[in-house]
Amino acid sequence: MATQSSKPSLARRWEDYQPAKSTLLWACAVTVVATLIIGFNWGGWVTGGTSRALAATAGDVARGELASAVCVDRFNTAPDAAAKLVEFKALTDSYKKRQFIETGGWATMPGKTSPDRLGAQSCAVALAA
């Protein structure tokens, strides 16, 4: 004769379970905290301040790249570009190369009165290559 188990099945125990309010509260709290930890550490979430800082940095880099492209184009289309390139390559210090670009006016963007420093530095690197 087979004996039946007096222990109810897992499905039956799940149906019969009635959690207390504090258990539900703690389960929700743990879920929220776990979601925040996972989101900020591995999900790529950032705060508003970090987002603004990243956007400002990206804008500065993009502006410098654009200024560099304009600077290299202006330098290469100048009437005495070959002579200026020889003079530029004779300079050894990166600071003097940037000053040469700024003084030549190639790093000054249209509508501006002063040269773009990031653009001049990137232009000097591009011309030195």
CSV table of N, CA and C in Angstrom, one decimal:
chain,number,residue,atom,x,y,z
A,1,MET,N,0.8,-1.2,0.0
A,1,MET,CA,0.0,0.0,0.0
A,1,MET,C,0.9,1.2,0.0
A,2,ALA,N,0.6,2.2,-0.9
A,2,ALA,CA,1.4,3.4,-1.0
A,2,ALA,C,0.9,4.4,0.0
A,3,THR,N,1.9,5.0,0.6
A,3,THR,CA,1.5,6.1,1.6
A,3,THR,C,1.6,7.4,1.0
A,4,GLN,N,0.7,8.3,1.3
A,4,GLN,CA,0.7,9.6,0.7
A,4,GLN,C,1.5,10.5,1.6
A,5,SER,N,2.2,11.4,1.0
A,5,SER,CA,3.0,12.4,1.7
A,5,SER,C,2.1,13.4,2.4
A,6,SER,N,2.4,13.7,3.6
A,6,SER,CA,1.6,14.7,4.3
A,6,SER,C,2.0,16.1,4.0
A,7,LYS,N,3.2,16.3,3.4
A,7,LYS,CA,3.7,17.6,3.0
A,7,LYS,C,3.1,18.1,1.7
A,8,PRO,N,2.5,19.3,1.8
A,8,PRO,CA,1.8,19.8,0.6
A,8,PRO,C,2.8,20.2,-0.5
A,9,SER,N,2.4,20.2,-1.8
A,9,SER,CA,3.2,20.5,-2.9
A,9,SER,C,3.6,22.0,-2.8
A,10,LEU,N,4.7,22.3,-3.6
A,10,LEU,CA,5.2,23.7,-3.6
A,10,LEU,C,4.1,24.7,-4.1
A,11,ALA,N,3.4,24.3,-5.2
A,11,ALA,CA,2.3,25.1,-5.7
A,11,ALA,C,1.2,25.3,-4.7
A,12,ARG,N,0.9,24.3,-3.9
A,12,ARG,CA,-0.1,24.5,-2.9
A,12,ARG,C,0.3,25.4,-1.8
A,13,ARG,N,1.6,25.2,-1.4
A,13,ARG,CA,2.2,26.1,-0.3
A,13,ARG,C,2.2,27.6,-0.9
A,14,TRP,N,2.5,27.8,-2.1
A,14,TRP,CA,2.5,29.1,-2.7
A,14,TRP,C,1.1,29.8,-2.7
A,15,GLU,N,0.1,29.0,-3.0
A,15,GLU,CA,-1.2,29.5,-3.0
A,15,GLU,C,-1.7,29.8,-1.6
A,16,ASP,N,-1.2,29.1,-0.6
A,16,ASP,CA,-1.7,29.3,0.8
A,16,ASP,C,-0.9,30.4,1.5
A,17,TYR,N,0.2,30.8,0.9
A,17,TYR,CA,1.1,31.8,1.6
A,17,TYR,C,0.4,33.2,1.6
A,18,GLN,N,0.4,33.8,2.8
A,18,GLN,CA,-0.2,35.1,3.0
A,18,GLN,C,0.9,36.0,3.7
A,19,PRO,N,1.6,36.8,2.9
A,19,PRO,CA,2.7,37.5,3.5
A,19,PRO,C,2.1,38.7,4.4
A,20,ALA,N,2.9,39.1,5.4
A,20,ALA,CA,2.6,40.2,6.2
A,20,ALA,C,2.9,41.5,5.4
A,21,LYS,N,2.3,42.6,5.9
A,21,LYS,CA,2.6,43.9,5.2
A,21,LYS,C,4.0,44.3,5.3
A,22,SER,N,4.7,44.0,6.4
A,22,SER,CA,6.1,44.3,6.5
A,22,SER,C,6.9,43.5,5.6
A,23,THR,N,6.6,42.3,5.3
A,23,THR,CA,7.3,41.5,4.3
A,23,THR,C,7.2,42.1,2.9
A,24,LEU,N,6.0,42.5,2.6
A,24,LEU,CA,5.8,43.1,1.3
A,24,LEU,C,6.6,44.4,1.2
A,25,LEU,N,6.6,45.2,2.2
A,25,LEU,CA,7.3,46.5,2.3
A,25,LEU,C,8.8,46.3,2.1
A,26,TRP,N,9.4,45.3,2.8
A,26,TRP,CA,10.8,45.1,2.7
A,26,TRP,C,11.1,44.5,1.3
A,27,ALA,N,10.2,43.7,0.7
A,27,ALA,CA,10.5,43.1,-0.6
A,27,ALA,C,10.5,44.2,-1.6
A,28,CYS,N,9.6,45.2,-1.5
A,28,CYS,CA,9.6,46.3,-2.4
A,28,CYS,C,10.9,47.2,-2.3
A,29,ALA,N,11.2,47.5,-1.0
A,29,ALA,CA,12.4,48.3,-0.7
A,29,ALA,C,13.7,47.7,-1.3
A,30,VAL,N,13.8,46.4,-1.1
A,30,VAL,CA,15.0,45.7,-1.6
A,30,VAL,C,15.0,45.7,-3.1
A,31,THR,N,13.9,45.5,-3.7
A,31,THR,CA,13.8,45.6,-5.2
A,31,THR,C,14.2,47.0,-5.7
A,32,VAL,N,13.8,48.0,-5.1
A,32,VAL,CA,14.1,49.4,-5.5
A,32,VAL,C,15.6,49.6,-5.3
A,33,VAL,N,16.2,49.2,-4.2
A,33,VAL,CA,17.6,49.4,-4.0
A,33,VAL,C,18.4,48.6,-4.9
A,34,ALA,N,18.0,47.4,-5.2
A,34,ALA,CA,18.8,46.6,-6.1
A,34,ALA,C,18.7,47.1,-7.5
A,35,THR,N,17.6,47.7,-7.9
A,35,THR,CA,17.4,48.3,-9.2
A,35,THR,C,18.3,49.5,-9.4
A,36,LEU,N,18.4,50.3,-8.3
A,36,LEU,CA,19.3,51.5,-8.4
A,36,LEU,C,20.7,51.1,-8.4
A,37,ILE,N,21.1,50.1,-7.6
A,37,ILE,CA,22.5,49.7,-7.6
A,37,ILE,C,22.9,49.2,-9.0
A,38,ILE,N,22.1,48.3,-9.5
A,38,ILE,CA,22.4,47.7,-10.8
A,38,ILE,C,22.4,48.8,-11.9
A,39,GLY,N,21.4,49.7,-11.9
A,39,GLY,CA,21.3,50.7,-12.9
A,39,GLY,C,22.5,51.7,-12.9
A,40,PHE,N,22.9,52.1,-11.8
A,40,PHE,CA,24.0,53.1,-11.7
A,40,PHE,C,25.3,52.5,-11.9
A,41,ASN,N,25.5,51.2,-11.5
A,41,ASN,CA,26.8,50.6,-11.6
A,41,ASN,C,27.0,49.9,-13.0
A,42,TRP,N,26.0,49.2,-13.5
A,42,TRP,CA,26.2,48.4,-14.7
A,42,TRP,C,25.2,48.9,-15.8
A,43,GLY,N,24.2,49.6,-15.5
A,43,GLY,CA,23.2,50.0,-16.5
A,43,GLY,C,23.5,51.3,-17.3
A,44,GLY,N,24.6,52.0,-16.9
A,44,GLY,CA,24.9,53.2,-17.6
A,44,GLY,C,24.1,54.4,-17.1
A,45,TRP,N,23.4,54.3,-16.1
A,45,TRP,CA,22.6,55.5,-15.6
A,45,TRP,C,23.6,56.5,-15.0
A,46,VAL,N,23.3,57.8,-15.2
A,46,VAL,CA,24.1,58.9,-14.6
A,46,VAL,C,23.2,59.9,-14.0
A,47,THR,N,23.7,60.7,-13.1
A,47,THR,CA,22.9,61.8,-12.5
A,47,THR,C,22.9,63.0,-13.5
A,48,GLY,N,22.0,63.9,-13.2
A,48,GLY,CA,21.9,65.1,-14.0
A,48,GLY,C,23.2,65.9,-14.1
A,49,GLY,N,23.9,66.0,-13.0
A,49,GLY,CA,25.2,66.8,-13.0
A,49,GLY,C,26.2,66.1,-13.9
A,50,THR,N,26.3,64.8,-13.8
A,50,THR,CA,27.3,64.1,-14.7
A,50,THR,C,26.9,64.2,-16.1
A,51,SER,N,25.6,64.1,-16.4
A,51,SER,CA,25.1,64.3,-17.8
A,51,SER,C,25.5,65.6,-18.3
A,52,ARG,N,25.3,66.7,-17.6
A,52,ARG,CA,25.6,68.0,-18.0
A,52,ARG,C,27.1,68.2,-18.3
A,53,ALA,N,27.9,67.6,-17.4
A,53,ALA,CA,29.4,67.7,-17.5
A,53,ALA,C,29.9,66.9,-18.8
A,54,LEU,N,29.3,65.7,-19.0
A,54,LEU,CA,29.6,65.0,-20.2
A,54,LEU,C,29.2,65.7,-21.5
A,55,ALA,N,28.1,66.4,-21.5
A,55,ALA,CA,27.6,67.1,-22.6
A,55,ALA,C,28.5,68.3,-22.9
A,56,ALA,N,28.9,69.0,-21.8
A,56,ALA,CA,29.8,70.2,-22.0
A,56,ALA,C,31.1,69.7,-22.5
A,57,THR,N,31.7,68.6,-22.1
A,57,THR,CA,32.9,68.1,-22.6
A,57,THR,C,32.8,67.7,-24.0
A,58,ALA,N,31.8,67.1,-24.4
A,58,ALA,CA,31.6,66.7,-25.8
A,58,ALA,C,31.4,67.9,-26.7
A,59,GLY,N,30.8,68.9,-26.2
A,59,GLY,CA,30.6,70.2,-27.0
A,59,GLY,C,32.0,70.9,-27.2
A,60,ASP,N,32.8,70.9,-26.1
A,60,ASP,CA,34.1,71.5,-26.2
A,60,ASP,C,35.0,70.7,-27.2
A,61,VAL,N,35.0,69.4,-27.1
A,61,VAL,CA,35.8,68.6,-28.1
A,61,VAL,C,35.3,68.8,-29.5
A,62,ALA,N,34.0,68.8,-29.7
A,62,ALA,CA,33.5,69.0,-31.1
A,62,ALA,C,33.8,70.4,-31.6
A,63,ARG,N,33.8,71.4,-30.8
A,63,ARG,CA,34.1,72.7,-31.2
A,63,ARG,C,35.6,72.8,-31.6
A,64,GLY,N,36.5,72.1,-30.8
A,64,GLY,CA,37.9,72.1,-31.1
A,64,GLY,C,38.2,71.3,-32.4
A,65,GLU,N,37.5,70.2,-32.6
A,65,GLU,CA,37.7,69.5,-33.9
A,65,GLU,C,37.2,70.3,-35.1
A,66,LEU,N,36.1,71.0,-35.0
A,66,LEU,CA,35.7,71.9,-36.1
A,66,LEU,C,36.7,73.0,-36.3
A,67,ALA,N,37.1,73.7,-35.2
A,67,ALA,CA,38.1,74.7,-35.3
A,67,ALA,C,39.4,74.2,-35.9
A,68,SER,N,39.8,73.0,-35.6
A,68,SER,CA,41.0,72.4,-36.1
A,68,SER,C,40.9,72.2,-37.7
A,69,ALA,N,39.7,71.7,-38.1
A,69,ALA,CA,39.5,71.4,-39.5
A,69,ALA,C,39.5,72.8,-40.3
A,70,VAL,N,38.9,73.8,-39.7
A,70,VAL,CA,38.9,75.1,-40.4
A,70,VAL,C,40.3,75.7,-40.5
A,71,CYS,N,41.0,75.5,-39.4
A,71,CYS,CA,42.4,76.0,-39.3
A,71,CYS,C,43.3,75.4,-40.3
A,72,VAL,N,43.2,74.0,-40.4
A,72,VAL,CA,44.1,73.3,-41.4
A,72,VAL,C,43.7,73.7,-42.8
A,73,ASP,N,42.4,73.9,-43.1
A,73,ASP,CA,42.0,74.3,-44.4
A,73,ASP,C,42.5,75.7,-44.7
A,74,ARG,N,42.4,76.6,-43.8
A,74,ARG,CA,42.9,78.0,-44.0
A,74,ARG,C,44.4,78.0,-44.2
A,75,PHE,N,45.1,77.2,-43.4
A,75,PHE,CA,46.5,77.2,-43.5
A,75,PHE,C,47.0,76.7,-44.9
A,76,ASN,N,46.3,75.6,-45.4
A,76,ASN,CA,46.7,75.0,-46.6
A,76,ASN,C,46.3,75.8,-47.8
A,77,THR,N,45.3,76.7,-47.7
A,77,THR,CA,44.8,77.5,-48.8
A,77,THR,C,45.5,78.9,-48.8
A,78,ALA,N,46.3,79.2,-47.9
A,78,ALA,CA,47.0,80.5,-47.8
A,78,ALA,C,47.9,80.5,-49.0
A,79,PRO,N,48.2,81.7,-49.5
A,79,PRO,CA,49.1,81.9,-50.7
A,79,PRO,C,50.5,81.4,-50.4
A,80,ASP,N,51.0,81.6,-49.2
A,80,ASP,CA,52.4,81.2,-48.9
A,80,ASP,C,52.4,80.0,-48.0
A,81,ALA,N,51.5,79.0,-48.3
A,81,ALA,CA,51.4,77.8,-47.4
A,81,ALA,C,52.6,77.0,-47.4
A,82,ALA,N,53.3,76.8,-48.5
A,82,ALA,CA,54.5,75.9,-48.5
A,82,ALA,C,55.6,76.5,-47.7
A,83,ALA,N,55.8,77.8,-47.8
A,83,ALA,CA,56.9,78.5,-47.0
A,83,ALA,C,56.5,78.5,-45.5
A,84,LYS,N,55.3,78.7,-45.2
A,84,LYS,CA,54.8,78.7,-43.8
A,84,LYS,C,54.9,77.3,-43.2
A,85,LEU,N,54.6,76.3,-44.0
A,85,LEU,CA,54.7,74.9,-43.5
A,85,LEU,C,56.2,74.6,-43.1
A,86,VAL,N,57.1,75.0,-44.0
A,86,VAL,CA,58.5,74.8,-43.7
A,86,VAL,C,58.9,75.5,-42.4
A,87,GLU,N,58.5,76.7,-42.3
A,87,GLU,CA,58.7,77.5,-41.0
A,87,GLU,C,58.1,76.9,-39.8
A,88,PHE,N,56.9,76.4,-40.0
A,88,PHE,CA,56.2,75.7,-38.9
A,88,PHE,C,56.9,74.4,-38.5
A,89,LYS,N,57.3,73.6,-39.4
A,89,LYS,CA,58.0,72.4,-39.1
A,89,LYS,C,59.4,72.6,-38.5
A,90,ALA,N,59.9,73.8,-38.6
A,90,ALA,CA,61.2,74.1,-38.0
A,90,ALA,C,61.1,74.3,-36.5
A,91,LEU,N,59.9,74.6,-36.1
A,91,LEU,CA,59.7,74.8,-34.6
A,91,LEU,C,59.7,73.5,-33.9
A,92,THR,N,60.3,73.4,-32.7
A,92,THR,CA,60.4,72.1,-32.0
A,92,THR,C,59.4,72.0,-30.9
A,93,ASP,N,59.1,73.1,-30.2
A,93,ASP,CA,58.3,73.2,-29.1
A,93,ASP,C,56.8,73.2,-29.5
A,94,SER,N,56.0,72.4,-28.8
A,94,SER,CA,54.5,72.4,-29.2
A,94,SER,C,53.9,73.7,-28.8
A,95,TYR,N,54.3,74.4,-27.8
A,95,TYR,CA,53.8,75.7,-27.4
A,95,TYR,C,54.1,76.7,-28.5
A,96,LYS,N,55.3,76.7,-29.0
A,96,LYS,CA,55.6,77.7,-30.1
A,96,LYS,C,54.9,77.4,-31.3
A,97,LYS,N,54.6,76.1,-31.6
A,97,LYS,CA,53.8,75.7,-32.8
A,97,LYS,C,52.4,76.3,-32.6
A,98,ARG,N,51.8,76.1,-31.4
A,98,ARG,CA,50.5,76.6,-31.2
A,98,ARG,C,50.4,78.2,-31.3
A,99,GLN,N,51.5,78.8,-30.8
A,99,GLN,CA,51.5,80.3,-30.9
A,99,GLN,C,51.7,80.7,-32.4
A,100,PHE,N,52.4,80.0,-33.1
A,100,PHE,CA,52.6,80.3,-34.6
A,100,PHE,C,51.3,80.2,-35.3
A,101,ILE,N,50.5,79.2,-35.0
A,101,ILE,CA,49.1,79.0,-35.6
A,101,ILE,C,48.2,80.2,-35.1
A,102,GLU,N,48.2,80.5,-33.8
A,102,GLU,CA,47.4,81.6,-33.3
A,102,GLU,C,47.8,82.9,-33.9
A,103,THR,N,49.1,83.2,-34.0
A,103,THR,CA,49.6,84.5,-34.5
A,103,THR,C,49.3,84.6,-36.0
A,104,GLY,N,49.3,83.5,-36.7
A,104,GLY,CA,49.0,83.5,-38.1
A,104,GLY,C,47.5,83.8,-38.4
A,105,GLY,N,46.7,83.7,-37.4
A,105,GLY,CA,45.2,83.9,-37.6
A,105,GLY,C,44.4,82.8,-38.1
A,106,TRP,N,45.1,81.6,-38.3
A,106,TRP,CA,44.4,80.5,-38.9
A,106,TRP,C,43.4,79.9,-37.9
A,107,ALA,N,43.6,80.0,-36.6
A,107,ALA,CA,42.8,79.4,-35.6
A,107,ALA,C,41.7,80.3,-35.1
A,108,THR,N,41.6,81.5,-35.7
A,108,THR,CA,40.5,82.5,-35.3
A,108,THR,C,39.3,82.2,-36.2
A,109,MET,N,38.2,81.8,-35.5
A,109,MET,CA,37.0,81.4,-36.2
A,109,MET,C,36.3,82.6,-36.8
A,110,PRO,N,35.5,82.5,-37.8
A,110,PRO,CA,34.8,83.6,-38.4
A,110,PRO,C,33.9,84.2,-37.4
A,111,GLY,N,33.9,85.5,-37.3
A,111,GLY,CA,33.1,86.2,-36.3
A,111,GLY,C,33.7,86.4,-34.9
A,112,LYS,N,34.8,85.8,-34.7
A,112,LYS,CA,35.5,85.9,-33.4
A,112,LYS,C,36.7,86.8,-33.5
A,113,THR,N,37.1,87.3,-32.4
A,113,THR,CA,38.3,88.2,-32.4
A,113,THR,C,39.6,87.5,-31.8
A,114,SER,N,39.4,86.4,-31.1
A,114,SER,CA,40.5,85.7,-30.5
A,114,SER,C,40.5,84.2,-31.1
A,115,PRO,N,41.7,83.7,-31.1
A,115,PRO,CA,41.8,82.3,-31.6
A,115,PRO,C,41.3,81.3,-30.7
A,116,ASP,N,40.8,80.2,-31.2
A,116,ASP,CA,40.4,79.0,-30.4
A,116,ASP,C,41.6,78.2,-30.0
A,117,ARG,N,41.8,78.1,-28.7
A,117,ARG,CA,43.0,77.4,-28.1
A,117,ARG,C,43.0,76.0,-28.5
A,118,LEU,N,41.9,75.3,-28.2
A,118,LEU,CA,41.8,73.9,-28.6
A,118,LEU,C,42.0,73.6,-30.1
A,119,GLY,N,41.4,74.5,-30.8
A,119,GLY,CA,41.5,74.3,-32.3
A,119,GLY,C,42.9,74.6,-32.8
A,120,ALA,N,43.6,75.5,-32.2
A,120,ALA,CA,45.0,75.8,-32.5
A,120,ALA,C,45.9,74.7,-32.2
A,121,GLN,N,45.7,74.1,-31.0
A,121,GLN,CA,46.5,72.9,-30.6
A,121,GLN,C,46.3,71.7,-31.5
A,122,SER,N,45.0,71.5,-31.8
A,122,SER,CA,44.7,70.3,-32.7
A,122,SER,C,45.2,70.6,-34.1
A,123,CYS,N,45.1,71.8,-34.5
A,123,CYS,CA,45.6,72.2,-35.9
A,123,CYS,C,47.1,72.0,-35.9
A,124,ALA,N,47.8,72.4,-34.9
A,124,ALA,CA,49.3,72.2,-34.8
A,124,ALA,C,49.7,70.8,-34.9
A,125,VAL,N,48.9,69.9,-34.2
A,125,VAL,CA,49.2,68.5,-34.2
A,125,VAL,C,48.9,67.9,-35.6
A,126,ALA,N,47.8,68.4,-36.3
A,126,ALA,CA,47.5,67.9,-37.6
A,126,ALA,C,48.5,68.3,-38.6
A,127,LEU,N,49.0,69.6,-38.5
A,127,LEU,CA,49.9,70.1,-39.5
A,127,LEU,C,51.3,69.4,-39.3
A,128,ALA,N,51.6,69.1,-38.1
A,128,ALA,CA,52.9,68.4,-37.8
A,128,ALA,C,53.0,67.0,-38.3
A,129,ALA,N,51.9,66.4,-38.5
A,129,ALA,CA,51.9,65.0,-39.0
A,129,ALA,C,52.2,64.9,-40.4
